Structure formats: structure tokens, C-alpha cells
CSV table of C-alpha atoms in Angstrom, one decimal:
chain,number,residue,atom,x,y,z
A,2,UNK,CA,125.6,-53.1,275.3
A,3,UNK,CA,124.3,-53.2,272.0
A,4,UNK,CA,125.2,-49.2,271.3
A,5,UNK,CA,124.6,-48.4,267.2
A,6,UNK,CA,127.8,-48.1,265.5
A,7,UNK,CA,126.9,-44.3,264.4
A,8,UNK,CA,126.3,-43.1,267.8
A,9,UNK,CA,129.6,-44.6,269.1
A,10,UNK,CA,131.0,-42.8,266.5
A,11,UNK,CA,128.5,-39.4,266.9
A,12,UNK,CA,129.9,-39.2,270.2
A,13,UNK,CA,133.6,-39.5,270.0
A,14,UNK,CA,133.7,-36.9,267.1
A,15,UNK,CA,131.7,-34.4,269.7
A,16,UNK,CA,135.0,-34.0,271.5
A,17,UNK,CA,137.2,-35.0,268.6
A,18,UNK,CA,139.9,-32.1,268.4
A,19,UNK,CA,137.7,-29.6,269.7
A,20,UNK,CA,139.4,-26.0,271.0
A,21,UNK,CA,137.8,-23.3,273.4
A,22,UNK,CA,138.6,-20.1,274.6
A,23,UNK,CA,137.6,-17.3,276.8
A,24,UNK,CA,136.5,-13.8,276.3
A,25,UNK,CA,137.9,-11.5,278.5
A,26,UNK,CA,137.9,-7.8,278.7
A,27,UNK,CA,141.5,-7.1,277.1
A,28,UNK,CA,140.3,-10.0,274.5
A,29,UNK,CA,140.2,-14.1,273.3
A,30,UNK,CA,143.0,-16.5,275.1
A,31,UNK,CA,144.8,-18.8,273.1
A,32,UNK,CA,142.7,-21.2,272.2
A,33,UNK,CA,142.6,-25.0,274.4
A,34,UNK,CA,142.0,-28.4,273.2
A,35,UNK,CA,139.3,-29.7,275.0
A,36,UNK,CA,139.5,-33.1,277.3
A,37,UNK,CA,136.6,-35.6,278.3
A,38,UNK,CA,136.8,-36.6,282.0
A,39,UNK,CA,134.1,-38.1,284.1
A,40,UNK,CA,131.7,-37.8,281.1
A,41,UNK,CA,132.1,-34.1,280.6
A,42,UNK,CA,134.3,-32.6,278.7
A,43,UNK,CA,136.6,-30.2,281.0
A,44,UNK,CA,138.6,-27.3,279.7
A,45,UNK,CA,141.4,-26.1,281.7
A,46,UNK,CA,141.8,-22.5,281.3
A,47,UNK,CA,145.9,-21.6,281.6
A,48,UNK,CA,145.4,-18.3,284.0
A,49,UNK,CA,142.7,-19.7,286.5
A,50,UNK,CA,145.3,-23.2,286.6
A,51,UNK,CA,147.9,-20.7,287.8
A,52,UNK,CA,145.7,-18.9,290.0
A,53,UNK,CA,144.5,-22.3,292.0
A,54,UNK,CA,148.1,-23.5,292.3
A,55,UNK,CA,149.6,-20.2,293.5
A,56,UNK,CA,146.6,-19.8,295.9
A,57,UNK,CA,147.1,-23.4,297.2
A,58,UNK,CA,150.5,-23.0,298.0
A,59,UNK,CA,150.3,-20.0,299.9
A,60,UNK,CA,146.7,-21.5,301.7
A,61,UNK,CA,149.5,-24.0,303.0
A,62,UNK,CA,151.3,-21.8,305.4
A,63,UNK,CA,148.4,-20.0,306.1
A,64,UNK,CA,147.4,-19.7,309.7
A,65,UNK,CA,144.0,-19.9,308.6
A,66,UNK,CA,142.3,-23.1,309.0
A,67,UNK,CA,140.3,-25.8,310.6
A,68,UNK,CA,142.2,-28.0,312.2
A,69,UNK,CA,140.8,-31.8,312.1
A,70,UNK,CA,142.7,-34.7,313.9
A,71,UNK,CA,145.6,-32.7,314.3
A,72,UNK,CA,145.5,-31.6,310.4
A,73,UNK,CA,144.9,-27.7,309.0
A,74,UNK,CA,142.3,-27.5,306.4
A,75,UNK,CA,141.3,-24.4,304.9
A,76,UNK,CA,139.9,-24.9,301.3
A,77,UNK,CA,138.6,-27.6,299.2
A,78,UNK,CA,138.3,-27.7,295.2
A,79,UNK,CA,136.0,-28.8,292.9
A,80,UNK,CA,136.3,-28.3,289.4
A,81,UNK,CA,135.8,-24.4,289.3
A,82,UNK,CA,134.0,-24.3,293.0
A,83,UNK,CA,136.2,-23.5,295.8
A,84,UNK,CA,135.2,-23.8,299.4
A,85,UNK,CA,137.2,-21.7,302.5
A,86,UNK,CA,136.9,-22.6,306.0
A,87,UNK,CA,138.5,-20.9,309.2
A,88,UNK,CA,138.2,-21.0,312.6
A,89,UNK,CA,137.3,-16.5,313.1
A,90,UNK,CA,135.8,-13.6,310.8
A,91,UNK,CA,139.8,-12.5,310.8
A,92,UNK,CA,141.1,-15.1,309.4
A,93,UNK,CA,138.5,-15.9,306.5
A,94,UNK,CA,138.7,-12.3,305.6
A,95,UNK,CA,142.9,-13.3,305.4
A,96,UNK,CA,142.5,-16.0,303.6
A,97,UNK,CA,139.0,-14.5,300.9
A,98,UNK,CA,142.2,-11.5,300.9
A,99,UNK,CA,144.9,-14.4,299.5
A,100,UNK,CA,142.5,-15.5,296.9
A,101,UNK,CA,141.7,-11.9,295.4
A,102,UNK,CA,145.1,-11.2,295.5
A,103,UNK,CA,146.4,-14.6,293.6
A,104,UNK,CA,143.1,-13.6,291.6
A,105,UNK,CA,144.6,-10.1,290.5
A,106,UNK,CA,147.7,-11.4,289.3
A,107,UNK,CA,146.7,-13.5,286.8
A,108,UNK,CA,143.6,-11.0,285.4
A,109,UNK,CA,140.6,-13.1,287.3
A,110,UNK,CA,138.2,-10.8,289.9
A,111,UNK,CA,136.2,-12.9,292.6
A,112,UNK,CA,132.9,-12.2,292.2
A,113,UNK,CA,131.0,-11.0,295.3
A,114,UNK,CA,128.1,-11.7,294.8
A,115,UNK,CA,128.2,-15.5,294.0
A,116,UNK,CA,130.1,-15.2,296.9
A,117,UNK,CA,128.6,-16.8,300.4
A,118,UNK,CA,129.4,-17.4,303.9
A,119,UNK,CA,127.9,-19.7,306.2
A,120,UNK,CA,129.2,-19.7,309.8
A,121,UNK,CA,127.9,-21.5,313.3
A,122,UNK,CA,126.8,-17.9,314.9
A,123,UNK,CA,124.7,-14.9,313.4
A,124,UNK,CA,126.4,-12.5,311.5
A,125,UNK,CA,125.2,-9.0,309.9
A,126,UNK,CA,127.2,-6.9,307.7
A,127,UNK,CA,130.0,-8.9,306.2
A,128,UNK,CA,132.4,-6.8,303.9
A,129,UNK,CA,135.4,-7.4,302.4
A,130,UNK,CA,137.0,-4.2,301.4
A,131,UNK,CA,134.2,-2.4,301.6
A,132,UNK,CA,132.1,-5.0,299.4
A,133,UNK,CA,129.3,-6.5,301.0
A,134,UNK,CA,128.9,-10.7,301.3
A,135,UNK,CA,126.1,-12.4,301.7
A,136,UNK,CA,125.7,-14.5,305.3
A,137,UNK,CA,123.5,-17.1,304.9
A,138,UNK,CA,122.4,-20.0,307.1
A,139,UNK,CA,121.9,-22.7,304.4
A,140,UNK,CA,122.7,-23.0,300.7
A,141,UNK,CA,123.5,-25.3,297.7
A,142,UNK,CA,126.7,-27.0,297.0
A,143,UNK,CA,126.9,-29.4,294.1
A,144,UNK,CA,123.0,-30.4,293.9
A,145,UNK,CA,122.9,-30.9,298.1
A,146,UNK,CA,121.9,-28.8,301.0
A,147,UNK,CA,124.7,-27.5,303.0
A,148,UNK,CA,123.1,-26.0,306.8
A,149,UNK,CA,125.1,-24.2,309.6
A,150,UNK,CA,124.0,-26.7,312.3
A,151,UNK,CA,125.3,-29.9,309.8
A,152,UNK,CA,121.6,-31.4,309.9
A,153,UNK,CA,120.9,-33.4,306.8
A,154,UNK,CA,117.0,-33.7,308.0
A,155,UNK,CA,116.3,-30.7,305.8
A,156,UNK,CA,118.6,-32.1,302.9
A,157,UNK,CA,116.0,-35.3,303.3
A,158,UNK,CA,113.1,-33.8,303.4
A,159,UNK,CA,114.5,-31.8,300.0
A,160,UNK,CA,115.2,-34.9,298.5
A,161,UNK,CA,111.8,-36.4,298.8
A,162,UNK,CA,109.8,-33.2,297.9
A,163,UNK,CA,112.3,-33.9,294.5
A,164,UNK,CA,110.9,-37.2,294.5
A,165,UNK,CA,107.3,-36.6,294.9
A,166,UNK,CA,107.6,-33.8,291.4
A,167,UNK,CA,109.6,-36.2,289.6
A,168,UNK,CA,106.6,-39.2,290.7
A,169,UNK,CA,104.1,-36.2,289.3
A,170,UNK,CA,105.7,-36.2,286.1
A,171,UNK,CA,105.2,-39.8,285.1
A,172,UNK,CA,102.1,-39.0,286.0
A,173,UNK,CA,100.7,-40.7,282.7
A,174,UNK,CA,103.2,-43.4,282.4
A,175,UNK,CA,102.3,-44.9,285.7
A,176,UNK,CA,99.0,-44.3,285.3
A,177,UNK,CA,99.2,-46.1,281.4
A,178,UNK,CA,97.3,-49.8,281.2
A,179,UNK,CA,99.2,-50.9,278.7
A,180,UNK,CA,102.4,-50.8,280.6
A,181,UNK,CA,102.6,-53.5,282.9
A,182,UNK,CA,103.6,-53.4,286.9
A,183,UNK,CA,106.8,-54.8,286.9
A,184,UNK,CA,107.8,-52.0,283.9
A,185,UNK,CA,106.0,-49.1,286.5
A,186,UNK,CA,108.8,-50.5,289.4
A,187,UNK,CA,111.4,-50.4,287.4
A,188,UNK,CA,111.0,-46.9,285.9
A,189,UNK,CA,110.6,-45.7,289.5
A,190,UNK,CA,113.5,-47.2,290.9
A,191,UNK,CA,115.5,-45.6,287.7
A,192,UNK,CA,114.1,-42.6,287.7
A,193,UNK,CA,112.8,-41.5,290.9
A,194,UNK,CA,114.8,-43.5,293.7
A,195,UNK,CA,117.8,-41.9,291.9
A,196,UNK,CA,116.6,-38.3,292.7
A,197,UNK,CA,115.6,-38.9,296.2
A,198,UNK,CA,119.2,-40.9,297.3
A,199,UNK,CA,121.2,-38.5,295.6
A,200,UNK,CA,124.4,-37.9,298.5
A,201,UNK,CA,122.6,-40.4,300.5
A,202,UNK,CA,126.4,-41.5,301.4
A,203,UNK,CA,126.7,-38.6,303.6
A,204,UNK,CA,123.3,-38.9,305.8
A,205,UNK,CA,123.0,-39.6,309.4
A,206,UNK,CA,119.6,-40.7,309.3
A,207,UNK,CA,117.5,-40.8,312.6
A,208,UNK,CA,114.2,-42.6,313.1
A,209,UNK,CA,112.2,-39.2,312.0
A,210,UNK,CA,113.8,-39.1,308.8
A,211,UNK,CA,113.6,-43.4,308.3
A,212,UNK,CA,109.5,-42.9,309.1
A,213,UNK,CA,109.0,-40.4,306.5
A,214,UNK,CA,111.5,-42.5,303.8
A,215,UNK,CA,109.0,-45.2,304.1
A,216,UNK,CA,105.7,-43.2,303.7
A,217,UNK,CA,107.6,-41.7,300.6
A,218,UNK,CA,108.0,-45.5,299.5
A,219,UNK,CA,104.7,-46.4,300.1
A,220,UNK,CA,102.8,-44.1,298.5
A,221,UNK,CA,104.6,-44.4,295.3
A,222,UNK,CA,104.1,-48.1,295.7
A,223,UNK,CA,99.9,-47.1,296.4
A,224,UNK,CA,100.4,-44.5,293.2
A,225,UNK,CA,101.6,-47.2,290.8
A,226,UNK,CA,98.5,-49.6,291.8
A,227,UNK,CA,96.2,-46.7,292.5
A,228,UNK,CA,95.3,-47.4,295.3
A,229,UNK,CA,93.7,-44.2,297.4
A,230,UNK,CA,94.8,-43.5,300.8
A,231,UNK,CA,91.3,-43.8,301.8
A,232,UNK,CA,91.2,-47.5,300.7
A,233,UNK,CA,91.5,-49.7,303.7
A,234,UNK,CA,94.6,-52.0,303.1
A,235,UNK,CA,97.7,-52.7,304.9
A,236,UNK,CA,101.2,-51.5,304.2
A,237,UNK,CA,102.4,-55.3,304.1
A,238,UNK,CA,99.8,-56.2,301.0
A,239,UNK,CA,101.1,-53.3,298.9
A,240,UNK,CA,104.6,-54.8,299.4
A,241,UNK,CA,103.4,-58.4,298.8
A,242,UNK,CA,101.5,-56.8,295.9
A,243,UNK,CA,105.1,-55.0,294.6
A,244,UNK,CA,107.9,-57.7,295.9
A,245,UNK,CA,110.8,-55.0,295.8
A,246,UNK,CA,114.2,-56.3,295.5
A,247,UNK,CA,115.2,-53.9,298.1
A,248,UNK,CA,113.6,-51.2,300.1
A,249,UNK,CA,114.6,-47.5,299.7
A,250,UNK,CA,116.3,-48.3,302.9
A,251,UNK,CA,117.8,-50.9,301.8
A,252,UNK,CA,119.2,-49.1,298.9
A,253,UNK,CA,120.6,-46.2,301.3
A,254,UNK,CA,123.0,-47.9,303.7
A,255,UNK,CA,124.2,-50.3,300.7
A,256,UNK,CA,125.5,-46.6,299.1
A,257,UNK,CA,126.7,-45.7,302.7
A,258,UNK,CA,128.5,-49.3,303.4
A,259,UNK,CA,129.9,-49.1,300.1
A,260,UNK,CA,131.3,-45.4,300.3
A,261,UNK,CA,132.3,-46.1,303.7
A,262,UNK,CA,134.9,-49.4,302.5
A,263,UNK,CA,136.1,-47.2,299.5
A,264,UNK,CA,137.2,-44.7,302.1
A,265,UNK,CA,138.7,-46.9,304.7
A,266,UNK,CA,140.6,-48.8,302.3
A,267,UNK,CA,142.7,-45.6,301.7
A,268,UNK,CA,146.0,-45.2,303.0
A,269,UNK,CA,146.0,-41.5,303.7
A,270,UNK,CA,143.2,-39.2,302.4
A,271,UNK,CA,141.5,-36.7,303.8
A,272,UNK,CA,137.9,-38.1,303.3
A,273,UNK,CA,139.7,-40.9,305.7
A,274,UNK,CA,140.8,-38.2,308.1
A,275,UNK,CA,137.7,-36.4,308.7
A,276,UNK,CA,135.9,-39.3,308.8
A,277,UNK,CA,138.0,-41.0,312.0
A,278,UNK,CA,139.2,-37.5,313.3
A,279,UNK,CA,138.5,-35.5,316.1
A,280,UNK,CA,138.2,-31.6,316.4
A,281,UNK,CA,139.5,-29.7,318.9
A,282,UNK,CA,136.9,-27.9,321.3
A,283,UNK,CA,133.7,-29.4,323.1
A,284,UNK,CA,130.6,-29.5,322.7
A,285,UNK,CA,127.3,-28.4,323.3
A,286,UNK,CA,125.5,-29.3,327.0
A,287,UNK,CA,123.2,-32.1,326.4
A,288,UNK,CA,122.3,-35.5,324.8
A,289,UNK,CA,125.1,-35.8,322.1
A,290,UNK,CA,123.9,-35.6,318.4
A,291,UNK,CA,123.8,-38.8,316.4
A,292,UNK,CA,127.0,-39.3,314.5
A,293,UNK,CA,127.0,-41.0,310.8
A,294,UNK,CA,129.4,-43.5,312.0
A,295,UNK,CA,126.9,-44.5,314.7
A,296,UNK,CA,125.0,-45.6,311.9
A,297,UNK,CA,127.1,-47.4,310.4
A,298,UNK,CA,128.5,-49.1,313.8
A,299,UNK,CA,125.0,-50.1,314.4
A,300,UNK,CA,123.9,-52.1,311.3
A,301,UNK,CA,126.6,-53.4,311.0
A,302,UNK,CA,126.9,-54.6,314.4
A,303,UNK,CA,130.5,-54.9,314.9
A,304,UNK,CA,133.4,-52.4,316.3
A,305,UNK,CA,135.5,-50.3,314.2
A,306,UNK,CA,138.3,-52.1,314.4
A,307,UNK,CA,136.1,-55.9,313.4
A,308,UNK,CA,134.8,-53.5,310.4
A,309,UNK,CA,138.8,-53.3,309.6
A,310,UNK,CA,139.5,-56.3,310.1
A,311,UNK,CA,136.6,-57.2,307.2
A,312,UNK,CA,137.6,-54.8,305.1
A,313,UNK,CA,140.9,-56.0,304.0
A,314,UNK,CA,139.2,-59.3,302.3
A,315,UNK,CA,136.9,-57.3,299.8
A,316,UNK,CA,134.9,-60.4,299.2
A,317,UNK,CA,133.9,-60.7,302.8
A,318,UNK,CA,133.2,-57.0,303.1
A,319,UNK,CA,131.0,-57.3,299.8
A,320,UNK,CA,129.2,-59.9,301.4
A,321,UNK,CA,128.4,-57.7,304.4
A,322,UNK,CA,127.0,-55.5,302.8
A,323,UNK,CA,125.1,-57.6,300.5
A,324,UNK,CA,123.7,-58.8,304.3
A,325,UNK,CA,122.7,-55.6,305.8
A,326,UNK,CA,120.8,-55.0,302.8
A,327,UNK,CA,119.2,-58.0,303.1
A,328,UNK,CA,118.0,-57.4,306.8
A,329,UNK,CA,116.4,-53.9,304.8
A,330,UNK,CA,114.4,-55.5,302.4
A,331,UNK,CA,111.1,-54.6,303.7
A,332,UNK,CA,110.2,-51.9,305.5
A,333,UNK,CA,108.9,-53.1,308.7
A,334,UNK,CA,112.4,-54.3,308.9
């Protein structure tokens, strides 16, 4: 890539026999060697290790959980964020109970007040021995919108508010002469399309939220020639004017179709399992609530099982996708 010799080397030395260690109140752990994964460098603290483990194992027979194609979840890990689910108030407060105990043991406290819970009904008053938790309807779980009703419009809508302040801030740049147009699209489809598809994999995107993706894509095509809304010209001449690759539609259910192979390809996982499994329980009365694997059933235009069928020959599947894309590439599509 053309990377200068003393940066290659910069960075390597940066985690180059590095050690860290924790202050606590009795005083300093043994100190760590540090480790670079996923292009961060990850310290794994001995006591917390422990802590998860023990915690997982008893989580295991825990009669806590919700139970997905006919298998028990009850937490999910990430790095240092942990997520518990159950089915009734009594059986989270069980299970929060099994995590401040395994907590206890190895000197870690939970702390309350980073603590949330989200749940389908209203609730007022939460405790856990005699500790107040915060009930909330909606909050933020690794840069995306998490909502009690599992509606990604207001994760959307998030997303290209994001995209709008980070258009505002190359403000200058787009609005530069001596930068020419084909430079302007390409910083805006590495800079700001980024923002606004960030965990686009998980959206189930209805015609509302399509409409407003494509007035978000057209005005920063109408920024970068500065053309005022007031200025009578057609959608189609700004795009003729632009000739994008892809549209940000385009670039959507490519990340979706993509994520979606990767999965099915798996033997047994449980992204795989919730994705194709059922839970118990009905539903609501009323017209049934788009699913994200309507979505991908109808771009697609084939059956779950043809999808199968394609996915075992990645070259075929890679050219399905490369199609669907295709059929996106402008947004009258």
C-alpha cells in the first residue's frame, strides 16, 4: 500500500511488549502484557476473566432465559459489555443476582448506575436489593439504537441526522473550487455514507425509511453542485450530473446480502439460529410487522431454500449480489 517504513515500524513498537494494570481499592494487579486484536489492543484482566467464565457456566443451567427455536439464551458478551435477557422481572432479578454474586467473589461490584433495563411493558421502580435501575425504553449499544418495540426506523432516522453533521463539517471542502467533483463524491462516499450505513446489516427497511434514504442522497448530491432546493431541476439530472457507482441503496442490501451469506454459511451459530428461529408465543392482532428476512426474500426473488442452494457456490452467490446491486444503482430503481 505504499505505508513509509517508519510508520510500519511506529506502529508495531506501540504495542511492542507493553504491560497494564489496574488500580483497585486494596491496590495494583500484577501487571499484563498487552495483545492487539481487531486493531485495538485488548487487555484481559485475570479476575473479570474468571468472573465471565464462572458467571457463564452457572447462566447455563439457569432457568432464566429466552428461549429461541427451541434454544435458552440469556446473555450475550462483548468485550467488557454484557447483555441479560429473560422472559419475567423474577427471573432477571435471578439472573442480575448470579452476576453480583460471581462479581463479589472475585473483588468486581456491578455498577448500578451504568446499569439499564429495557423490557416490552412499562415498568416503574426497578430495584435490586434495594438499589434502584434505571427502565428505559431506548438506549445505545455499541454505536446503534436499541428500542423496546425492535423498530430500526428511529435507528435510521439517527443515522442520517449523523450524516447530515458530518455533510456540515466538510462544509468547506465541498464547497472548495479547487477540488474537483469526482474528489467531492469520493470523500462523501468515504466519509459520510460510512456514518449513515453503520449496522445497516441489521435494518428492515420499509418504504418510509427507503423515501427518506434517497432525499438524504440527493441533497448531498444538490450540496456538492450547489444547487438550492429552490432551483428547478429534476432528481434524474443531478444523478446524470453525479453518475454514482451505486446508490446508498444500493450500498445497503449489498452489506445485508453479504452479512446474510456469511451467516448462513455457518454450521451452527447462534446469529444462524435467531436468524431462522421461531419464538414461542403469538403475536399482536393485526397486519404482521415486516420481517428483515422479507427483505431479503424479496430482492432477491427466490425462496429460502433457492437462496441455499446459491450459497454453497460462493461465486454464484457473489454474483447475486453483485446483481441486486446492480438493479439499485439509481434511485428511481
Amino acid at each position: 500500500m505504499g505505508i513509509p517504513s517508519h510508520l510500519v515500524c511506529l506502529l508495531r513498537n506501540l504495542y511492542k511488549d507493553q504491560v497494564a494494570t489496574v488500580r483497585t481499592d486494596p491496590g495494583t494487579t500484577d501487571g499484563s502484557r498487552l495483545r492487539k486484536e481487531c486493531g485495538r489492543a485488548v487487555y484481559y484482566h485475570p479476575p473479570y476473566s474468571t468472573c465471565t467464565q464462572n458467571t457463564s457456566c452457572d447462566m447455563r443451567d439457569s432457568k432464566a432465559r429466552v428461549k429461541i427455536a427451541g434454544r435458552n439464551i440469556n446473555n450475550r458478551r462483548y468485550s467488557d459489555d454484557t447483555t441479560l435477557m429473560a422472559e419475567s422481572e423474577e427471573e432477571l432479578r435471578s439472573i442480575i443476582t448470579k452476576v453480583k454474586e460471581e462479581s463479589a467473589k472475585a473483588g468486581l461490584q456491578l455498577n448500578i448506575k451504568k446499569t439499564k433495563i429495557m423490557a416490552t411493558r412499562p415498568i416503574d421502580n426497578w430495584q435490586i436489593e434495594g438499589e434502584n435501575v434505571e427502565a428505559v425504553t431506548d438506549f445505545i449499544f455499541l454505536g446503534v439504537k436499541i428500542t423496546a418495540d425492535a423498530d430500526c426506523s428511529q435507528e435510521i432516522r439517527r443515522r442520517l441526522l449523523l450524516g447530515r453533521r458530518a455533510m456540515d463539517n466538510l462544509d468547506k471542502i465541498l464547497k472548495s473550487r479547487d477540488i474537483t467533483l469526482v474528489t467531492k463524491v469520493r470523500i462523501v462516499k468515504s466519509m459520510v455514507f460510512p456514518i449513515v450505513t453503520y449496522g445497516c446489516e441489521s435494518w428492515t427497511i420499509r418504504k418510509a425509511e427507503r423515501r427518506k434514504k434517497d432525499a438524504f442522497e440527493l441533497w448531498c448530491w444538490r450540496k456538492i453542485l450547489r444547487v438550492p432546493w429552490t432551483a428547478r431541476r429534476f432528481n434524474q439530472s443531478i444523478v446524470q450530473e453525479i453518475m454514482p457507482n451505486c446508490s446508498l441503496e444500493g450500498r445497503i442490501l449489498e452489506a445485508k446480502m453479504k452479512y446474510f451469506g456469511h451467516i448462513m454459511r455457518r454450521q451452527e451459530s447462534l446469529e444462524k439460529t435467531m436468524m431462522l428461529g421461531k419464538m414461542e408465543g403469538k403475536r399482536k392482532r393485526g397486519q404482521p410487522r415486516a420481517r428483515w428476512m422479507d427483505g431479503i426474500l424479496e430482492v432477491s426473488g427466490s425462496t429460502l431454500k433457492e437462496l441455499g442452494a446459491v450459497m454453497a457456490d460462493r461465486e454464484l452467490w457473489h454474483g447475486l449480489v453483485q446483481e441486486v446491486t446492480k438493479s439499485r444503482k439509481r434511485l428511481s430503481d
